[in-house]
Amino acid sequence: MSDKLANLRNIGIAAHIDAGKTTTTERILFYAGRVHRIGEVHEGAATMDYMEQEQERGITITSAATTCEWGLDLTADGMRRIPSHTINIIDTPGHVDFTVEVERSLRVLDGVIAVFCAVGGVQPQSETVWRQANRYAVPRVAYVNKMDRDGANFYEVLGQVKDRLGANAVALQIPIGAEIDFKGIVDLVAMKAVYYIESKDFGSTYEIQDIPADLQDKADEYRAMLIEAVAETDDALMEKFFGGEELTIEEIEGGIRKATIRNDMVPVICGSSYKNKGVQPMLDAVIKYLPSPLEVPAVVGLNPDTGESATRQASESEPFSALAFKIISDKFGTLTFFRVYSGRLQKGSYVLNPGKNKKERVSRILKMHANKREDVDFVVAGDIAAAVGLEATVTGDTLSDDKNPILLENINFADPVIFQAIEAKSKNDEDKLTNALVKLGTEDPTFKVRTDAETGQTIIGGMGELHLEIMVDRMRREYNVEANIGKPQVAYREAITKRVDNLVYKHVKQTGGSGQFAHIEINVMPTVEKEDGTRANYEFESKIVGGVVPREFWSSVEKGAKSAMERGVLAGYPLVNVRVELVHGSYHEVDSNAMTFEIAGNYGMQEAVRKAKPVILEPIMNIEVVTPENYMGDIIGDLSSRRGKIVEMRPDKGGSQIVRAHVPLAEMFGYATTMRSMSQGRATYSMEPSHYEPVPSNIQEDILSKGKEAIGAKK
Ligand code: GDP
């Protein structure tokens, strides 16, 4: 049992779009013996890309979980690996409109292969994913792919992983040749050269030889750096190293493993997935250096009955606990992907969804191999599988043993930055549209749907234009609904800029005999930025002393204040980053109750916010444009006219220039078309939400005068 767990790896392959994640995954599945033909991405046959439109767009939108086997030892004929380890691969998307997918897969992974393009190197979106992985402390191995391409430079990418991502990146290999002459790798641990034979068997055949003479110096140099880095991981190794003794292979690998799992080191390897070079050593690295479920911290949650903290070790003998991280509805029904943290789940049994306090029956359990499904009778700690039969469970929910409930921390999902009105093209399709929206919303928690109270319109919200475009596309393909959509609207927010102390609010009503009374005094102020750069959306604290407002009413005041956050005082956009302190007040024996204090909290908050210099905030996007030099002036001029601030300009390889800028989302609609025509199709760009900023005052006036028709505002 613990052997099985020790030999299990739950990993993800994270990459900037086009770095080669799909190709790499294909090769892994091929070498691991589960697919028999390599499907090239450009033929649209990649095994992982099972959604039709993903193939057309060539981007992997949805995380699929795939299981395969690998081992370090060879069969007697030396032709194959003896399977000793199970590797679950969670596919993560490269496009930042889908960071939520990255985020949720990082939650259930134990390690990541970060794929970089040997030409493009570290891209801004790789930085985003890297930061997310840092947040979840996920150990990583970096794989520099596409070593066969013109302009491939392993050493430069290695440097970028150090400088731009701030990682303790340590090369475990160096390439033999580059570009068209890329032949294989030098293994710096074994100090051997591995040559791949280009033939029909997709690089399954390789030869191990001595390091070529012209690479010996370089290999020695990088080996020395590796050994030093390993020595730093452990006092005993350090002593041996300073004593001038050679470290054994076991010591080196053990040191790398320890440091990688502690997040103190990122081993860097290289290859060309497309040319079938270097993929097997990457799988070896997964086994050697990435953690098993036993080597990651035990999962922590709350006991929903007692409110006390609870822990589950990765062990089959603990009570069952799991996290649902992905829901896919298709014509076969709903599949709920989940990771088991502890215990065992038998098919046909009931599980508790403690967040919803519902019991659900798991009618079938499936292990997924891309679009092939294998029925299994049970799953245990560490496993990743899909359940059939769950109805109430949505992405992010905990599943647990009903006698030993535990509620794991929900996955954090970002709020939408963009809204669009949507309606069915024909009256007959209205029900179908509603059904499709509900289903898509269950699958993707960043896809939000609501009805505008005033206009009755249905509004969808998401992480960017592309995100909503894809959702509308899926509605058409998977649910057969044609829809009309309105113009994209920015999701503005409101915030306060100043502190207001001791705002007095009295709710007093005298109607006939009985009356209503509540008196509060509150302070409001912007919340303080935390160490990790985030800020609380809302904080409440009661500083009441001596019972001038009885304790039982504090939560009523808080409830009222919180409901005032839903609708800002300027244009009705949600209010963010406010701290409220209840400091004083009074009550009446008969006329005060929970309701009167809730009303006081709500109106008091509104009045305080009005005095606290409220402003409208807009989402600012982080955009990076890669353009040939001669269009640079136009691109920059255009970005400036969109209220953009240029953050960085630097030359790329091959004469291109890279421009990074912060631009308000409101100015970026339709940018793809403009940029294409400005550069005759030669410039490319990527964009991600960066942060929120107050809008300039002239634009604020604009928004306020149009406020009524603004879609993002709640009326
Ligand atoms: P993804 O977007 O990260 O999934 O990347 P893909 O696997 O779809 O690869 C993007 C493109 O790069 C495809 O046309 C691949 O054929 C190509 N590609 C992937 N790996 C390599 C490689 O090692 N060398 C070369 N030359 N091309 C590659």
XYZ file of C-alpha atoms and ligand atoms in Angstrom:
743
model
C 0.000 0.000 0.000
C 2.546 2.610 1.055
C 4.695 1.222 -1.734
C 1.950 2.000 -4.160
C 1.658 5.497 -2.731
C 5.420 6.008 -2.740
C 5.445 5.026 -6.392
C 2.683 7.411 -7.387
C 3.239 10.830 -8.959
C 0.503 13.382 -9.515
C 1.985 15.915 -11.852
C 0.966 18.665 -14.189
C 2.624 19.936 -17.302
C 2.516 23.701 -17.296
C 3.627 25.770 -20.226
C 3.139 28.968 -22.070
C 0.910 28.390 -25.075
C 2.857 26.825 -27.956
C 5.833 25.812 -25.814
C 4.994 22.209 -26.599
C 2.927 20.921 -23.696
C 0.555 18.923 -25.901
C 3.358 17.373 -27.929
C 5.258 16.523 -24.759
C 2.192 14.921 -23.172
C 1.653 12.895 -26.346
C 5.195 11.582 -26.210
C 4.902 10.705 -22.532
C 1.763 8.681 -23.208
C 3.475 7.014 -26.130
C 6.599 5.982 -24.234
C 4.487 4.934 -21.294
C 2.852 2.481 -23.649
C -0.719 3.592 -23.548
C -1.147 5.134 -26.982
C 0.151 3.352 -30.003
C 0.515 6.124 -32.469
C 1.822 9.588 -31.905
C -0.802 12.131 -32.867
C 0.797 15.383 -33.926
C -0.856 18.559 -32.750
C -0.790 20.114 -36.162
C -2.792 17.171 -37.490
C -5.329 17.847 -34.793
C -5.112 14.359 -33.376
C -3.504 14.920 -29.999
C -4.891 12.502 -27.454
C -5.317 15.053 -24.702
C -7.212 17.538 -26.858
C -10.470 15.751 -26.816
C -12.730 18.715 -27.199
C -13.438 19.401 -30.797
C -12.932 23.126 -30.693
C -9.748 22.829 -28.722
C -8.295 20.995 -31.662
C -9.389 23.719 -34.008
C -7.968 26.425 -31.829
C -4.949 24.311 -31.090
C -5.053 25.251 -27.456
C -5.854 23.001 -24.580
C -8.559 24.652 -22.592
C -9.652 21.991 -20.196
C -7.612 19.989 -17.740
C -7.922 16.317 -18.425
C -6.452 13.771 -16.061
C -4.580 10.899 -17.599
C -2.949 7.909 -15.983
C 0.171 6.105 -17.254
C 2.943 3.806 -16.023
C 6.717 4.273 -16.025
C 9.789 2.792 -14.417
C 13.536 3.355 -14.124
C 14.598 -0.239 -14.799
C 14.842 -1.827 -18.221
C 13.457 -5.183 -19.362
C 16.043 -7.944 -19.902
C 16.288 -7.181 -23.617
C 16.904 -3.551 -22.721
C 14.063 -2.443 -24.980
C 11.438 -1.294 -22.529
C 10.919 0.055 -19.040
C 9.535 -2.197 -16.346
C 6.520 -0.299 -15.042
C 7.039 0.420 -11.346
C 5.449 3.833 -10.966
C 2.051 5.297 -11.796
C 2.012 8.830 -13.117
C -1.205 10.837 -13.181
C -0.942 13.788 -15.508
C -3.240 16.739 -15.100
C -3.235 18.799 -18.248
C -3.018 22.526 -17.544
C -3.808 25.199 -20.120
C -1.283 27.701 -21.397
C -3.609 30.568 -22.115
C -4.072 33.069 -19.307
C -7.739 33.538 -20.012
C -7.844 30.167 -18.292
C -5.646 30.796 -15.250
C -8.459 29.317 -13.222
C -7.693 25.976 -14.818
C -4.063 26.304 -13.846
C -5.012 27.341 -10.351
C -7.371 24.460 -9.738
C -5.003 21.872 -11.139
C -2.145 23.230 -9.002
C -4.337 22.601 -5.974
C -4.473 18.864 -6.650
C -0.957 18.305 -8.028
C 2.173 17.320 -6.166
C 4.673 18.428 -8.792
C 4.967 20.213 -12.104
C 7.010 19.892 -15.262
C 7.358 23.473 -16.451
C 7.906 23.404 -20.203
C 9.765 26.293 -21.809
C 10.472 26.899 -25.473
C 14.227 26.948 -26.103
C 13.705 29.913 -28.449
C 10.959 31.924 -26.722
C 12.211 31.261 -23.188
C 10.362 32.649 -20.184
C 7.212 34.460 -21.332
C 5.065 36.759 -19.183
C 2.436 34.070 -18.854
C 5.040 31.593 -17.686
C 5.687 34.101 -14.914
C 2.013 34.051 -13.979
C 1.934 30.279 -13.742
C 5.228 30.274 -11.865
C 3.866 32.689 -9.274
C 0.804 30.508 -8.850
C 2.998 27.454 -8.375
C 5.011 29.418 -5.779
C 1.816 30.246 -3.954
C 0.927 26.573 -3.670
C 4.591 25.620 -3.050
C 4.510 23.052 -5.852
C 7.928 21.498 -6.622
C 9.027 21.916 -10.240
C 11.336 20.481 -12.851
C 12.004 22.784 -15.822
C 12.109 21.222 -19.278
C 13.585 23.323 -22.077
C 11.812 22.001 -25.158
C 12.296 22.634 -28.890
C 16.087 22.351 -28.742
C 15.932 21.508 -32.471
C 14.514 24.879 -33.504
C 16.471 27.709 -35.084
C 17.632 30.039 -32.347
C 17.347 27.424 -29.593
C 19.570 28.347 -26.658
C 19.499 26.207 -23.548
C 21.857 28.394 -21.542
C 19.880 31.534 -22.151
C 16.639 29.941 -20.972
C 18.456 28.540 -17.942
C 19.549 32.106 -17.146
C 16.011 33.413 -17.594
C 14.593 30.828 -15.203
C 17.112 32.117 -12.657
C 16.736 35.845 -13.320
C 13.129 36.327 -14.303
C 11.562 33.632 -12.183
C 14.021 33.945 -9.314
C 14.491 30.175 -9.131
C 17.558 28.277 -7.956
C 17.731 26.675 -11.396
C 20.355 23.953 -11.691
C 21.154 22.179 -14.967
C 21.061 18.367 -14.716
C 21.824 18.071 -18.411
C 23.417 20.048 -21.190
C 22.440 19.652 -24.837
C 24.611 17.970 -27.449
C 24.398 20.325 -30.375
C 21.502 22.673 -30.963
C 19.060 23.627 -33.673
C 19.222 21.217 -36.601
C 22.267 19.557 -35.021
C 20.598 18.759 -31.730
C 21.502 15.130 -31.149
C 20.945 14.350 -27.501
C 21.962 15.296 -24.005
C 24.806 14.990 -21.577
C 23.564 13.575 -18.287
C 25.530 15.563 -15.685
C 24.716 13.133 -12.885
C 26.000 10.002 -14.649
C 28.449 12.023 -16.802
C 27.385 10.155 -19.941
C 26.127 11.232 -23.358
C 22.722 10.050 -24.556
C 22.193 10.022 -28.335
C 18.742 9.520 -29.835
C 18.454 7.546 -33.033
C 16.061 9.183 -35.463
C 13.964 6.377 -36.820
C 10.445 5.108 -37.135
C 10.208 4.134 -33.473
C 9.933 7.722 -32.288
C 13.147 7.931 -30.342
C 12.494 4.797 -28.338
C 16.035 3.815 -29.250
C 18.930 5.720 -27.766
C 22.578 5.042 -27.225
C 24.627 5.825 -24.171
C 28.199 6.856 -24.940
C 31.086 8.803 -23.499
C 30.846 12.576 -23.454
C 32.154 13.962 -26.784
C 35.568 15.599 -26.441
C 34.407 19.045 -27.537
C 31.777 19.112 -24.771
C 33.973 17.777 -21.968
C 34.972 21.199 -20.580
C 31.446 22.503 -20.609
C 30.146 19.297 -19.032
C 32.795 19.566 -16.277
C 31.881 23.196 -15.654
C 28.133 22.498 -15.306
C 28.732 19.318 -13.350
C 30.757 21.333 -10.855
C 27.870 23.782 -10.447
C 25.457 20.901 -9.964
C 27.627 19.239 -7.323
C 28.040 22.495 -5.451
C 24.285 23.061 -5.480
C 23.720 19.533 -4.198
C 26.349 19.936 -1.477
C 24.509 23.015 -0.257
C 21.407 20.931 0.401
C 22.886 18.879 3.201
C 25.600 19.321 5.836
C 27.019 15.818 5.452
C 27.309 16.245 1.684
C 28.845 19.684 2.186
C 31.532 18.174 4.404
C 32.268 15.456 1.887
C 32.406 18.025 -0.898
C 34.853 20.270 0.967
C 36.889 17.225 1.870
C 37.436 16.805 -1.848
C 35.545 13.524 -1.995
C 33.345 12.531 -4.948
C 29.618 12.350 -4.252
C 27.975 9.119 -5.356
C 25.130 9.080 -7.878
C 22.748 8.128 -5.055
C 23.922 11.084 -2.991
C 23.566 13.480 -5.888
C 20.112 12.256 -6.837
C 19.025 12.159 -3.214
C 20.216 15.741 -2.708
C 18.421 16.976 -5.810
C 15.263 15.191 -4.720
C 15.293 16.662 -1.226
C 15.997 20.192 -2.410
C 13.413 20.027 -5.197
C 10.660 18.793 -2.893
C 11.558 21.545 -0.405
C 11.250 24.048 -3.250
C 14.884 25.042 -2.784
C 15.957 23.895 -6.242
C 14.557 23.638 -9.747
C 16.348 20.962 -11.806
C 16.600 21.963 -15.463
C 16.627 19.447 -18.317
C 16.197 19.779 -22.066
C 15.020 18.049 -25.201
C 12.900 18.180 -28.293
C 9.574 16.476 -27.788
C 8.736 16.826 -31.444
C 11.978 15.116 -32.508
C 11.574 12.520 -29.757
C 14.707 13.481 -27.875
C 14.971 13.798 -24.135
C 11.463 12.743 -23.189
C 12.382 9.523 -21.373
C 14.897 11.286 -19.075
C 12.134 13.760 -18.307
C 9.922 10.892 -17.128
C 12.868 9.569 -15.130
C 13.153 13.008 -13.508
C 9.457 12.885 -12.558
C 10.078 9.650 -10.685
C 13.436 10.666 -9.241
C 12.805 14.245 -8.178
C 9.097 15.021 -7.876
C 7.267 14.027 -4.683
C 4.856 11.191 -4.078
C 1.642 11.957 -2.175
C 3.470 10.791 0.962
C 6.031 13.558 0.630
C 3.677 16.504 0.512
C 2.161 18.002 3.665
C -1.003 16.329 4.973
C -4.134 18.080 3.821
C -5.781 20.440 6.312
C -9.438 21.406 6.599
C -12.229 22.071 9.072
C -14.523 19.708 10.849
C -17.861 21.228 9.771
C -19.589 19.951 12.928
C -17.190 21.475 15.434
C -15.499 24.211 13.400
C -12.155 22.833 14.547
C -9.178 22.287 12.306
C -8.787 18.725 10.999
C -5.973 16.932 9.182
C -5.871 13.905 6.874
C -2.686 11.987 6.199
C -2.180 10.451 2.761
C -3.109 6.963 3.894
C -5.740 4.418 2.994
C -6.545 3.820 6.654
C -7.645 7.428 7.263
C -11.299 8.420 6.628
C -12.077 9.270 3.019
C -11.483 12.850 1.857
C -11.246 14.277 -1.648
C -11.496 17.510 -3.590
C -13.569 17.872 -6.763
C -11.416 19.948 -9.084
C -13.050 19.653 -12.455
C -16.462 18.932 -13.885
C -17.088 17.971 -17.465
C -20.617 17.588 -18.784
C -21.003 16.062 -22.168
C -23.502 13.907 -23.944
C -22.590 10.939 -21.745
C -23.442 12.798 -18.562
C -21.475 14.575 -15.866
C -17.982 13.531 -14.878
C -16.622 14.904 -11.621
C -12.826 14.726 -11.444
C -11.513 14.444 -7.927
C -8.317 13.884 -6.049
C -8.392 11.529 -3.116
C -6.330 12.815 -0.189
C -7.077 10.039 2.267
C -9.005 6.802 2.705
C -10.782 4.745 0.129
C -13.919 5.105 -1.957
C -15.854 2.156 -3.321
C -18.092 2.540 -6.334
C -21.774 2.396 -5.509
C -21.194 3.962 -2.089
C -22.319 7.290 -0.697
C -20.091 10.267 0.030
C -20.840 13.429 1.935
C -20.508 16.838 0.320
C -20.004 18.691 3.615
C -20.157 22.163 2.049
C -23.682 21.497 0.815
C -24.539 19.024 3.574
C -25.700 16.536 0.961
C -25.027 12.858 0.515
C -24.279 11.767 -3.002
C -24.043 8.320 -4.534
C -21.004 7.496 -6.644
C -22.420 5.105 -9.204
C -19.219 4.590 -11.180
C -15.558 5.479 -10.831
C -13.448 6.000 -13.926
C -9.742 6.316 -14.522
C -9.190 8.472 -17.541
C -6.863 7.979 -20.373
C -7.559 11.101 -22.434
C -10.830 10.137 -24.143
C -10.708 6.486 -23.118
C -12.267 5.514 -19.828
C -11.541 2.566 -17.602
C -14.073 1.528 -14.947
C -12.516 0.800 -11.565
C -14.126 -0.577 -8.409
C -12.462 1.717 -5.924
C -9.899 4.488 -5.489
C -7.548 5.190 -2.589
C -5.467 8.021 -1.133
C -3.378 9.743 -3.807
C -5.568 8.664 -6.730
C -7.065 10.974 -9.289
C -10.238 9.727 -10.968
C -13.648 10.787 -12.240
C -16.961 9.979 -10.566
C -20.287 9.461 -12.282
C -23.513 10.181 -10.439
C -22.720 13.312 -8.433
C -25.402 15.944 -8.836
C -24.906 18.659 -6.245
C -21.112 18.763 -6.327
C -19.432 21.610 -8.180
C -15.794 22.456 -8.836
C -13.946 23.169 -5.613
C -16.259 21.138 -3.346
C -14.967 18.685 -0.771
C -16.149 15.072 -0.703
C -15.744 13.171 2.522
C -16.637 10.174 4.646
C -20.041 10.961 6.135
C -19.128 9.797 9.630
C -15.858 11.717 9.656
C -16.656 14.920 7.817
C -13.934 17.337 6.753
C -14.262 20.508 4.726
C -11.148 21.314 2.707
C -10.321 24.854 1.690
C -12.239 25.792 -1.423
C -10.295 26.715 -4.540
C -9.947 30.477 -4.964
C -11.489 31.717 -8.163
C -10.942 35.196 -9.540
C -13.927 37.439 -10.196
C -14.855 38.205 -13.806
C -13.327 41.299 -15.411
C -15.712 41.374 -18.334
C -19.477 41.055 -18.865
C -21.713 40.562 -21.889
C -25.469 40.380 -22.331
C -26.648 37.188 -23.993
C -29.955 36.013 -25.451
C -31.114 33.017 -27.445
C -31.532 33.715 -31.150
C -34.954 32.146 -31.180
C -37.646 32.056 -28.512
C -37.695 28.244 -28.657
C -34.084 28.096 -27.572
C -34.549 30.028 -24.349
C -34.781 26.965 -22.094
C -31.886 25.347 -23.854
C -29.809 28.479 -23.296
C -30.602 28.540 -19.579
C -29.693 24.875 -19.267
C -26.421 25.381 -21.144
C -25.465 28.381 -19.007
C -26.106 26.478 -15.791
C -24.051 23.489 -16.983
C -21.135 25.624 -18.159
C -21.206 27.577 -14.898
C -20.883 24.332 -12.909
C -17.866 23.330 -14.935
C -16.140 26.675 -14.833
C -16.511 28.747 -11.675
C -15.030 31.840 -13.352
C -17.886 31.810 -15.832
C -20.652 33.725 -14.084
C -24.284 34.093 -15.077
C -26.877 36.450 -13.648
C -30.036 38.287 -14.565
C -30.095 42.066 -14.630
C -32.907 43.045 -12.286
C -33.848 46.164 -14.248
C -33.604 45.079 -17.867
C -34.273 41.384 -17.350
C -31.272 40.625 -19.579
C -29.136 37.581 -18.944
C -25.533 38.620 -18.304
C -22.485 36.380 -18.593
C -19.128 37.249 -17.037
C -15.639 35.864 -17.484
C -11.889 36.374 -17.512
C -11.512 37.978 -20.940
C -12.997 38.339 -24.394
C -11.567 34.998 -25.525
C -12.979 33.212 -22.504
C -16.533 34.370 -23.241
C -16.085 33.757 -26.954
C -15.180 30.145 -26.243
C -18.121 29.701 -23.900
C -20.536 30.962 -26.555
C -18.871 28.663 -29.043
C -19.258 25.683 -26.720
C -22.919 26.525 -26.264
C -23.377 26.272 -29.991
C -21.446 23.032 -30.403
C -22.288 21.077 -27.299
C -25.775 22.346 -26.533
C -26.962 23.389 -29.959
C -27.938 26.874 -28.857
C -27.397 29.879 -31.094
C -27.091 33.081 -29.090
C -26.787 36.798 -29.708
C -24.328 38.569 -27.485
C -24.032 42.215 -26.545
C -20.945 44.401 -26.487
C -18.343 43.425 -23.892
C -18.507 45.550 -20.743
C -15.801 46.092 -18.184
C -16.356 44.816 -14.649
C -15.700 48.025 -12.706
C -15.463 48.129 -8.949
C -15.720 50.816 -6.333
C -13.391 51.515 -3.445
C -12.785 54.158 -0.811
C -9.637 56.262 -0.682
C -9.804 57.767 2.765
C -10.528 56.848 6.342
C -13.701 58.024 8.075
C -13.898 57.792 11.849
C -16.856 57.645 14.178
C -19.602 57.878 11.636
C -22.843 57.929 13.603
C -25.920 56.222 12.268
C -29.194 55.982 14.113
C -32.086 53.933 12.882
C -35.172 55.192 14.699
C -38.781 54.546 13.817
C -41.844 55.060 15.932
C -44.963 53.506 14.524
C -47.867 53.370 16.920
C -46.918 51.407 20.016
C -43.812 49.483 18.934
C -40.706 51.133 17.610
C -37.420 50.347 15.958
C -34.104 51.466 17.333
C -30.423 50.929 16.608
C -27.505 53.290 17.051
C -24.011 52.551 15.784
C -20.733 54.360 15.290
C -18.320 52.926 12.768
C -14.893 53.602 11.284
C -14.291 52.677 7.640
C -10.908 52.555 5.923
C -9.217 50.871 2.976
C -7.894 47.399 3.870
C -4.125 47.089 4.129
C -2.129 45.229 1.504
C -0.769 41.920 2.796
C 2.747 40.595 2.363
C 1.816 38.580 -0.723
C 0.405 41.675 -2.438
C -3.241 40.728 -1.949
C -5.784 42.617 0.124
C -8.847 41.505 1.983
C -12.015 42.447 0.167
C -13.857 43.038 3.382
C -12.944 43.045 7.057
C -15.132 43.606 10.054
C -14.154 44.016 13.661
C -16.130 45.004 16.690
C -14.261 47.180 19.179
C -17.240 47.592 21.427
C -16.420 47.634 25.123
C -18.768 47.459 28.047
C -21.709 46.129 26.089
C -23.056 49.439 24.732
C -24.070 47.332 21.730
C -24.787 43.782 22.941
C -22.604 41.098 21.401
C -25.618 39.386 19.796
C -26.092 42.391 17.471
C -22.483 42.646 16.239
C -23.030 40.069 13.541
C -26.196 41.896 12.452
C -24.212 45.091 11.968
C -21.618 43.127 10.053
C -24.288 41.502 7.880
C -25.791 44.892 7.046
C -22.405 46.438 6.263
C -21.475 43.475 4.101
C -24.648 43.671 2.079
C -23.865 47.342 1.400
C -20.622 46.122 -0.244
C -22.606 44.501 -3.043
C -23.585 47.838 -4.462
C -21.252 50.824 -4.397
C -22.613 54.324 -3.806
C -21.272 55.836 -7.049
C -22.605 53.647 -9.858
C -23.685 50.447 -8.173
C -20.519 48.449 -8.872
C -19.372 46.067 -6.150
C -17.410 47.738 -3.384
C -14.024 46.232 -2.533
C -11.181 46.547 -0.008
C -13.074 48.066 2.908
C -12.405 47.512 6.572
C -15.224 48.317 8.973
C -14.840 48.764 12.726
C -17.819 48.985 15.021
C -16.651 51.321 17.798
C -19.659 52.610 19.662
C -23.444 52.764 19.768
C -26.468 52.149 21.923
C -29.609 50.038 22.032
C -33.098 50.001 23.389
C -34.385 47.163 25.585
C -37.565 46.693 23.560
C -37.147 48.394 20.195
C -33.709 46.972 19.247
C -33.306 43.633 17.503
C -31.174 41.901 14.875
C -33.093 43.542 12.039
C -32.741 47.108 13.322
C -28.986 46.664 13.715
C -28.701 45.129 10.276
C -30.480 48.126 8.764
C -28.200 50.466 10.697
C -25.149 48.529 9.473
C -26.279 48.799 5.888
C -27.213 52.489 5.828
C -24.403 53.496 8.139
C -21.924 51.828 5.827
C -23.360 53.607 2.787
C -23.110 56.951 4.506
C -19.557 56.301 5.648
C -18.485 55.233 2.171
C -19.976 58.366 0.658
C -17.732 60.414 2.980
C -14.658 58.269 2.344
C -13.958 59.702 -1.132
C -15.150 56.719 -3.179
C -13.667 56.067 -6.609
C -14.352 53.711 -9.498
C -11.661 51.109 -10.166
C -11.012 49.489 -13.523
C -9.154 46.285 -14.400
C -5.697 46.898 -15.833
C -4.284 44.273 -18.163
C -0.699 43.193 -18.488
C -0.005 43.011 -22.199
C 3.056 41.891 -24.109
C 3.448 42.531 -27.811
C 6.158 40.934 -29.946
C 6.643 42.910 -33.134
C 9.166 43.395 -35.921
C 11.228 46.556 -35.279
C 9.610 48.622 -38.057
C 6.110 48.485 -36.531
C 7.348 49.299 -33.061
C 6.525 53.040 -33.271
C 2.955 52.388 -34.378
C 2.382 49.729 -31.741
C 3.656 51.979 -28.948
C 1.724 55.000 -30.226
C -1.428 52.943 -30.351
C -0.947 51.539 -26.840
C -0.399 55.063 -25.487
C -3.594 56.255 -27.167
C -5.327 53.454 -25.267
C -4.145 54.994 -21.977
C -1.414 52.385 -21.851
C 1.759 52.758 -19.792
C 4.808 51.162 -21.339
C 6.541 49.053 -18.700
C 9.407 47.570 -20.667
C 10.912 47.413 -24.147
C 13.588 44.950 -25.085
C 14.881 43.297 -28.224
C 13.827 39.733 -28.874
C 15.803 37.333 -31.007
C 15.738 37.591 -34.781
C 15.236 41.373 -34.827
C 11.862 41.432 -33.096
C 11.045 43.810 -30.272
C 9.091 43.054 -27.128
C 6.867 45.726 -25.645
C 5.270 45.233 -22.247
C 2.565 47.596 -21.095
C -0.243 48.091 -18.593
C -3.442 49.023 -20.394
C -7.006 49.391 -19.059
C -9.187 46.513 -20.245
C -11.811 49.058 -21.334
C -9.454 50.196 -24.105
C -8.490 46.733 -25.300
C -11.657 45.470 -26.961
C -11.018 44.407 -30.517
C -7.277 44.983 -30.109
C -6.401 41.780 -31.980
C -7.821 43.152 -35.229
C -6.171 46.576 -34.952
C -2.815 45.101 -34.105
C -2.950 42.647 -36.962
C -3.701 45.318 -39.549
C -1.124 47.686 -38.058
C 1.628 45.097 -38.397
C 0.351 43.280 -41.463
C -0.242 40.279 -39.294
C 3.365 40.073 -38.075
C 2.967 41.167 -34.467
C 1.525 38.904 -31.777
C 0.371 39.659 -28.259
C -0.755 38.109 -25.027
C -2.764 39.640 -22.242
C -3.665 38.855 -18.642
C -5.463 40.690 -15.827
C -2.894 42.512 -13.712
C -4.571 44.650 -11.072
C -7.269 47.277 -10.452
C -6.636 51.053 -10.555
C -8.836 54.121 -10.080
C -10.116 55.430 -13.413
C -9.110 58.982 -14.407
C -11.699 61.544 -13.299
C -12.948 62.427 -16.797
C -13.643 58.775 -17.432
C -15.251 58.375 -14.055
C -17.682 61.163 -15.008
C -18.339 59.374 -18.257
C -19.107 56.140 -16.505
C -21.329 57.906 -13.973
C -23.362 59.632 -16.663
C -23.814 56.341 -18.478
C -24.095 54.495 -15.184
C -27.673 53.414 -15.663
C -26.970 51.435 -18.776
C -23.707 49.949 -17.554
C -24.105 46.222 -17.552
C -21.622 45.365 -14.834
C -23.476 47.484 -12.285
C -26.171 45.988 -10.145
C -29.242 48.155 -10.122
P 1.145 23.678 -26.468
O 0.380 24.860 -26.954
O 2.096 24.050 -25.382
O 0.323 22.479 -26.152
O 2.145 23.284 -27.665
P 2.021 22.171 -28.781
O 2.465 20.868 -28.261
O 0.686 22.288 -29.395
O 3.150 22.667 -29.758
C 3.043 23.875 -30.464
C 3.735 23.723 -31.797
O 5.128 23.520 -31.579
C 3.249 22.530 -32.621
O 3.209 22.906 -33.964
C 4.293 21.467 -32.370
O 4.430 20.574 -33.455
C 5.548 22.310 -32.203
N 6.527 21.670 -31.328
C 6.311 21.091 -30.127
N 7.463 20.601 -29.620
C 8.427 20.878 -30.517
C 9.832 20.616 -30.580
O 10.433 20.009 -29.696
N 10.480 21.081 -31.669
C 9.852 21.741 -32.687
N 10.577 22.158 -33.697
N 8.548 21.989 -32.659
C 7.833 21.567 -31.602
